[in-house]
C-alpha cells in the first residue's frame, strides 16, 4: 500500500524535530530515487542543477512545469517524503512564489525551498525586504494547504558574489521571522561560519554538501548545530563523472575496463519496481 501525502508530510516534519542531523539525498529521476530509498535514506529532494542536467539544460534554465514534472517522477518512485529545489519560485513576485508552492503540493511534494537570488547578474539578490515578503507569501501558501508543507528559505549570498556572513545571517533571521520552517545558506566557507549561523537561528538549518573544500562530515555538521544535510548536485555529478570516464575510455582507447567497476544488471534491477 502506498503511503499517503499526509503521512509523508508527518514523517518529514518528524525528521526535523528528532534529535541529531539527517541527510536528505538528491536524486534526479525515478531510478536514482529508487536506489537512494533502497540504500536507506529517509527523505529525498530534487536538485535544480541535476534536474536541469536531465533535460540537457543549464541550472536556472528550467521552467516551473519542467521542475514539477521532474519532482513528480521522484515522488511517484518511492514512499519517502520528497522536497524540491523550487529556485526563486519561477517568477519575481510574491504571487509567483506562492503559486509555485501550491503547485508543488499538487504533485505530491511535502517540502520545498524558495531562494533570494534574482537570476539577474546586475542585481543578483533581492533586497532583504522584498525577499522576506516573497518568503512570507510562500509560507502563507504552505499554511493554506490541506497537507503540512515544510517551507525552506535560502540565502544565496555566498553563491552569488556577496560572501558577507553578517548579511546572510540578517537575511536568514528575516526569513525565519516571515515564518520559514527551515533556513538554508549554501556555500558557507567553514565550520566556524556554520556554527555562527546555526547559533543565530531558532529554526532548523540545512547545510549543502557539494562544494570541494567546503563540505564537512555529518558528525562535524551535527556538532555545529546543523539539522538537515542536503547533497545538491553532488551525486548527479559523480554519476556523470562515471559516464564521462567510461565513454572517454571507449572513444580514446577502444577498451572497456569500466565494465569491471559497473554494478551488475541484476543488482541494479533489485532496486527497481517490478
Short mmCIF file of C-alpha atoms in Angstrom, two decimals:
data_model
loop_
_atom_site.label_atom_id
_atom_site.label_comp_id
_atom_site.label_asym_id
_atom_site.label_seq_id
_atom_site.Cartn_x
_atom_site.Cartn_y
_atom_site.Cartn_z
CA UNK A 1 0.00 0.00 0.00
CA UNK A 2 1.40 3.39 -0.95
CA UNK A 3 1.99 5.99 1.75
CA UNK A 4 -0.33 9.00 1.68
CA UNK A 5 0.97 12.51 1.16
CA UNK A 6 -0.23 13.38 4.66
CA UNK A 7 1.80 10.55 6.16
CA UNK A 8 4.86 11.58 4.15
CA UNK A 9 4.42 15.12 5.44
CA UNK A 10 4.22 13.86 9.03
CA UNK A 11 7.38 11.81 8.59
CA UNK A 12 9.23 14.72 7.02
CA UNK A 13 8.35 17.12 9.80
CA UNK A 14 9.30 14.48 12.39
CA UNK A 15 12.79 14.21 10.88
CA UNK A 16 13.27 17.93 11.55
CA UNK A 17 12.09 17.53 15.13
CA UNK A 18 14.13 14.43 16.02
CA UNK A 19 17.50 14.61 17.78
CA UNK A 20 20.61 14.94 15.64
CA UNK A 21 21.09 15.65 11.97
CA UNK A 22 19.74 13.75 8.98
CA UNK A 23 20.82 13.55 5.35
CA UNK A 24 18.32 14.33 2.61
CA UNK A 25 19.62 12.78 -0.61
CA UNK A 26 19.12 14.32 -4.04
CA UNK A 27 18.06 12.04 -6.91
CA UNK A 28 17.39 13.26 -10.44
CA UNK A 29 14.86 10.72 -11.72
CA UNK A 30 12.79 7.74 -10.65
CA UNK A 31 15.63 5.24 -10.90
CA UNK A 32 18.05 7.23 -8.79
CA UNK A 33 15.24 7.81 -6.28
CA UNK A 34 14.65 4.06 -6.04
CA UNK A 35 18.35 3.41 -5.45
CA UNK A 36 18.62 6.04 -2.70
CA UNK A 37 15.50 4.73 -0.99
CA UNK A 38 16.88 1.20 -1.21
CA UNK A 39 20.09 2.35 0.43
CA UNK A 40 18.13 3.54 3.44
CA UNK A 41 17.78 7.30 3.11
CA UNK A 42 14.71 8.61 4.91
CA UNK A 43 13.86 11.57 2.68
CA UNK A 44 14.66 12.85 -0.80
CA UNK A 45 14.86 16.21 -2.52
CA UNK A 46 15.21 17.33 -6.11
CA UNK A 47 18.20 19.39 -7.18
CA UNK A 48 17.88 22.32 -9.56
CA UNK A 49 21.19 21.52 -11.23
CA UNK A 50 20.52 17.79 -11.54
CA UNK A 51 17.01 18.20 -12.93
CA UNK A 52 18.37 20.72 -15.44
CA UNK A 53 21.06 18.26 -16.49
CA UNK A 54 18.47 15.55 -17.10
CA UNK A 55 16.87 17.91 -19.63
CA UNK A 56 20.19 18.87 -21.20
CA UNK A 57 19.89 22.38 -19.79
CA UNK A 58 21.98 24.55 -17.51
CA UNK A 59 20.95 25.22 -13.93
CA UNK A 60 18.41 28.03 -13.74
CA UNK A 61 17.01 27.40 -17.24
CA UNK A 62 14.23 25.02 -16.20
CA UNK A 63 10.59 26.10 -16.23
CA UNK A 64 8.17 25.56 -13.37
CA UNK A 65 6.32 22.88 -15.34
CA UNK A 66 9.57 21.05 -16.10
CA UNK A 67 10.71 21.24 -12.48
CA UNK A 68 7.42 19.90 -11.16
CA UNK A 69 7.31 17.12 -13.75
CA UNK A 70 10.74 16.01 -12.53
CA UNK A 71 9.58 16.24 -8.92
CA UNK A 72 6.52 14.12 -9.70
CA UNK A 73 8.78 11.36 -11.10
CA UNK A 74 10.73 11.31 -7.84
CA UNK A 75 7.59 11.46 -5.66
CA UNK A 76 5.98 8.55 -7.51
CA UNK A 77 9.09 6.37 -7.42
CA UNK A 78 9.13 5.69 -3.65
CA UNK A 79 7.13 6.06 -0.44
CA UNK A 80 9.62 8.54 1.02
CA UNK A 81 8.82 12.19 1.71
CA UNK A 82 10.15 14.41 -1.08
CA UNK A 83 11.02 18.11 -1.07
CA UNK A 84 12.09 20.18 -4.06
CA UNK A 85 14.50 22.91 -5.00
CA UNK A 86 11.97 25.45 -6.33
CA UNK A 87 14.62 28.07 -7.10
CA UNK A 88 13.17 31.60 -6.76
CA UNK A 89 9.62 30.34 -7.27
CA UNK A 90 9.85 30.69 -11.08
CA UNK A 91 8.98 34.36 -11.01
CA UNK A 92 9.87 37.59 -9.27
CA UNK A 93 6.61 38.40 -7.48
CA UNK A 94 5.37 37.09 -4.13
CA UNK A 95 2.41 35.63 -6.01
CA UNK A 96 4.79 33.61 -8.20
CA UNK A 97 6.43 32.10 -5.12
CA UNK A 98 3.05 31.32 -3.56
CA UNK A 99 1.68 29.71 -6.73
CA UNK A 100 4.79 27.56 -7.03
CA UNK A 101 4.24 26.22 -3.52
CA UNK A 102 0.59 25.42 -4.25
CA UNK A 103 1.53 23.59 -7.44
CA UNK A 104 4.38 21.79 -5.69
CA UNK A 105 1.98 20.31 -3.18
CA UNK A 106 -0.22 19.29 -6.09
CA UNK A 107 2.40 16.89 -7.43
CA UNK A 108 2.85 15.26 -4.02
CA UNK A 109 5.75 17.22 -2.57
CA UNK A 110 5.81 17.82 1.18
CA UNK A 111 8.52 20.48 1.20
CA UNK A 112 10.31 22.97 -0.97
CA UNK A 113 12.73 25.86 -0.96
CA UNK A 114 12.49 29.45 -2.19
CA UNK A 115 15.72 31.42 -2.63
CA UNK A 116 16.57 35.10 -2.68
CA UNK A 117 18.60 35.03 -5.92
CA UNK A 118 17.08 37.06 -8.75
CA UNK A 119 18.77 35.44 -11.73
CA UNK A 120 19.84 38.94 -12.81
CA UNK A 121 23.66 39.30 -12.84
CA UNK A 122 23.37 43.07 -12.43
CA UNK A 123 21.40 42.64 -9.18
CA UNK A 124 21.95 39.03 -8.09
CA UNK A 125 19.95 39.19 -4.84
CA UNK A 126 16.55 40.59 -3.96
CA UNK A 127 16.80 43.22 -1.24
CA UNK A 128 16.01 41.82 2.20
CA UNK A 129 12.56 43.38 2.46
CA UNK A 130 11.47 42.10 -0.95
CA UNK A 131 12.98 38.68 -0.30
CA UNK A 132 11.23 38.39 3.07
CA UNK A 133 7.91 39.40 1.50
CA UNK A 134 8.35 36.64 -1.07
CA UNK A 135 9.10 34.12 1.68
CA UNK A 136 6.04 35.28 3.63
CA UNK A 137 3.86 34.71 0.57
CA UNK A 138 5.30 31.22 0.16
CA UNK A 139 4.75 30.49 3.86
CA UNK A 140 1.13 31.67 3.68
CA UNK A 141 0.55 29.42 0.66
CA UNK A 142 2.11 26.48 2.50
CA UNK A 143 -0.07 27.08 5.56
CA UNK A 144 -3.20 27.13 3.40
CA UNK A 145 -2.59 23.62 2.07
CA UNK A 146 -4.58 20.61 3.31
CA UNK A 147 -1.30 18.76 3.97
CA UNK A 148 1.59 20.18 6.04
CA UNK A 149 4.39 21.56 3.87
CA UNK A 150 7.92 22.33 5.10
CA UNK A 151 8.99 25.67 3.62
CA UNK A 152 12.75 26.27 3.37
CA UNK A 153 14.14 29.77 2.77
CA UNK A 154 17.55 30.12 1.11
CA UNK A 155 20.02 32.99 1.44
CA UNK A 156 22.19 32.77 -1.67
CA UNK A 157 24.83 35.41 -0.97
CA UNK A 158 27.83 33.07 -0.83
CA UNK A 159 26.93 31.64 -4.25
CA UNK A 160 26.02 34.96 -5.87
CA UNK A 161 29.01 37.19 -5.26
CA UNK A 162 28.08 38.60 -1.85
CA UNK A 163 30.07 36.48 0.60
CA UNK A 164 29.05 38.54 3.63
CA UNK A 165 28.27 36.34 6.62
CA UNK A 166 26.60 39.18 8.52
CA UNK A 167 24.27 39.87 5.61
CA UNK A 168 23.44 36.18 5.22
CA UNK A 169 22.56 35.88 8.91
CA UNK A 170 20.43 39.03 8.74
CA UNK A 171 18.58 37.60 5.77
CA UNK A 172 18.03 34.21 7.40
CA UNK A 173 16.68 35.88 10.51
CA UNK A 174 14.26 37.89 8.37
CA UNK A 175 13.09 34.74 6.61
CA UNK A 176 12.71 32.99 9.96
CA UNK A 177 10.55 35.90 11.14
CA UNK A 178 8.50 35.56 7.95
CA UNK A 179 7.62 32.01 9.00
CA UNK A 180 10.06 29.74 7.16
CA UNK A 181 10.33 26.27 8.71
CA UNK A 182 13.96 25.65 7.68
CA UNK A 183 16.79 28.06 6.84
CA UNK A 184 19.48 27.41 4.25
CA UNK A 185 22.63 29.28 3.18
CA UNK A 186 24.61 27.30 0.57
CA UNK A 187 28.33 27.89 0.19
CA UNK A 188 29.33 28.71 3.77
CA UNK A 189 33.14 28.72 3.88
CA UNK A 190 33.96 26.81 7.06
CA UNK A 191 32.60 25.17 10.19
CA UNK A 192 33.02 28.35 12.22
CA UNK A 193 30.63 30.11 9.86
CA UNK A 194 28.19 27.19 10.02
CA UNK A 195 28.24 27.29 13.82
CA UNK A 196 27.71 31.05 13.87
CA UNK A 197 24.73 30.79 11.53
CA UNK A 198 23.13 27.96 13.48
CA UNK A 199 23.64 29.86 16.74
CA UNK A 200 21.82 32.89 15.31
CA UNK A 201 18.69 30.93 14.40
CA UNK A 202 15.89 29.17 16.26
CA UNK A 203 14.63 27.08 13.34
CA UNK A 204 16.45 24.10 11.78
CA UNK A 205 19.34 24.86 9.43
CA UNK A 206 20.10 22.96 6.22
CA UNK A 207 23.74 22.61 5.12
CA UNK A 208 24.59 21.84 1.50
CA UNK A 209 27.32 19.30 0.78
CA UNK A 210 28.79 19.51 -2.69
CA UNK A 211 31.48 22.19 -2.83
CA UNK A 212 35.02 20.80 -2.70
CA UNK A 213 36.82 22.10 0.38
CA UNK A 214 33.59 23.42 1.85
CA UNK A 215 31.88 20.12 2.66
CA UNK A 216 32.24 18.57 6.09
CA UNK A 217 31.34 15.29 7.78
CA UNK A 218 27.93 14.61 9.22
CA UNK A 219 29.43 14.46 12.72
CA UNK A 220 31.12 17.85 12.28
CA UNK A 221 27.98 19.47 10.92
CA UNK A 222 25.81 17.99 13.65
CA UNK A 223 28.22 19.34 16.29
CA UNK A 224 27.96 22.78 14.67
CA UNK A 225 24.17 22.71 15.04
CA UNK A 226 23.03 21.59 11.59
CA UNK A 227 19.74 19.67 11.42
CA UNK A 228 19.48 18.74 7.74
CA UNK A 229 22.26 17.93 5.26
CA UNK A 230 21.49 18.01 1.54
CA UNK A 231 23.73 16.70 -1.23
CA UNK A 232 22.71 19.11 -4.03
CA UNK A 233 24.08 18.07 -7.43
CA UNK A 234 26.97 16.06 -5.98
CA UNK A 235 25.52 12.58 -6.58
CA UNK A 236 24.45 13.52 -10.09
CA UNK A 237 27.92 14.93 -10.82
CA UNK A 238 29.57 11.76 -9.53
CA UNK A 239 27.29 9.67 -11.76
CA UNK A 240 28.07 11.86 -14.77
CA UNK A 241 31.79 11.62 -13.95
CA UNK A 242 31.47 7.85 -14.25
CA UNK A 243 29.71 8.24 -17.60
CA UNK A 244 32.38 10.61 -18.95
CA UNK A 245 35.23 8.40 -17.74
CA UNK A 246 33.73 5.26 -19.28
CA UNK A 247 32.78 6.88 -22.58
CA UNK A 248 36.19 8.56 -22.84
CA UNK A 249 37.91 5.21 -22.38
CA UNK A 250 35.84 3.71 -25.18
CA UNK A 251 36.36 6.66 -27.53
CA UNK A 252 40.06 7.19 -26.92
CA UNK A 253 41.36 3.70 -26.11
CA UNK A 254 38.81 1.31 -27.57
CA UNK A 255 38.80 -0.66 -24.31
CA UNK A 256 36.00 -1.45 -21.88
CA UNK A 257 37.61 -1.85 -18.47
CA UNK A 258 34.87 0.35 -16.98
CA UNK A 259 32.75 -2.79 -17.01
CA UNK A 260 34.88 -4.13 -14.16
CA UNK A 261 33.61 -1.25 -11.99
CA UNK A 262 29.97 -1.39 -13.09
CA UNK A 263 27.21 -2.75 -10.88
CA UNK A 264 25.73 -5.97 -12.35
CA UNK A 265 22.37 -5.56 -14.07
CA UNK A 266 20.66 -7.90 -11.63
CA UNK A 267 21.90 -5.95 -8.63
CA UNK A 268 20.74 -2.70 -10.17
CA UNK A 269 17.34 -4.15 -11.07
CA UNK A 270 16.89 -5.21 -7.45
CA UNK A 271 16.33 -1.56 -6.53
CA UNK A 272 13.56 -1.09 -9.10
CA UNK A 273 9.85 -1.79 -9.12
CA UNK A 274 8.70 -4.97 -10.84
#
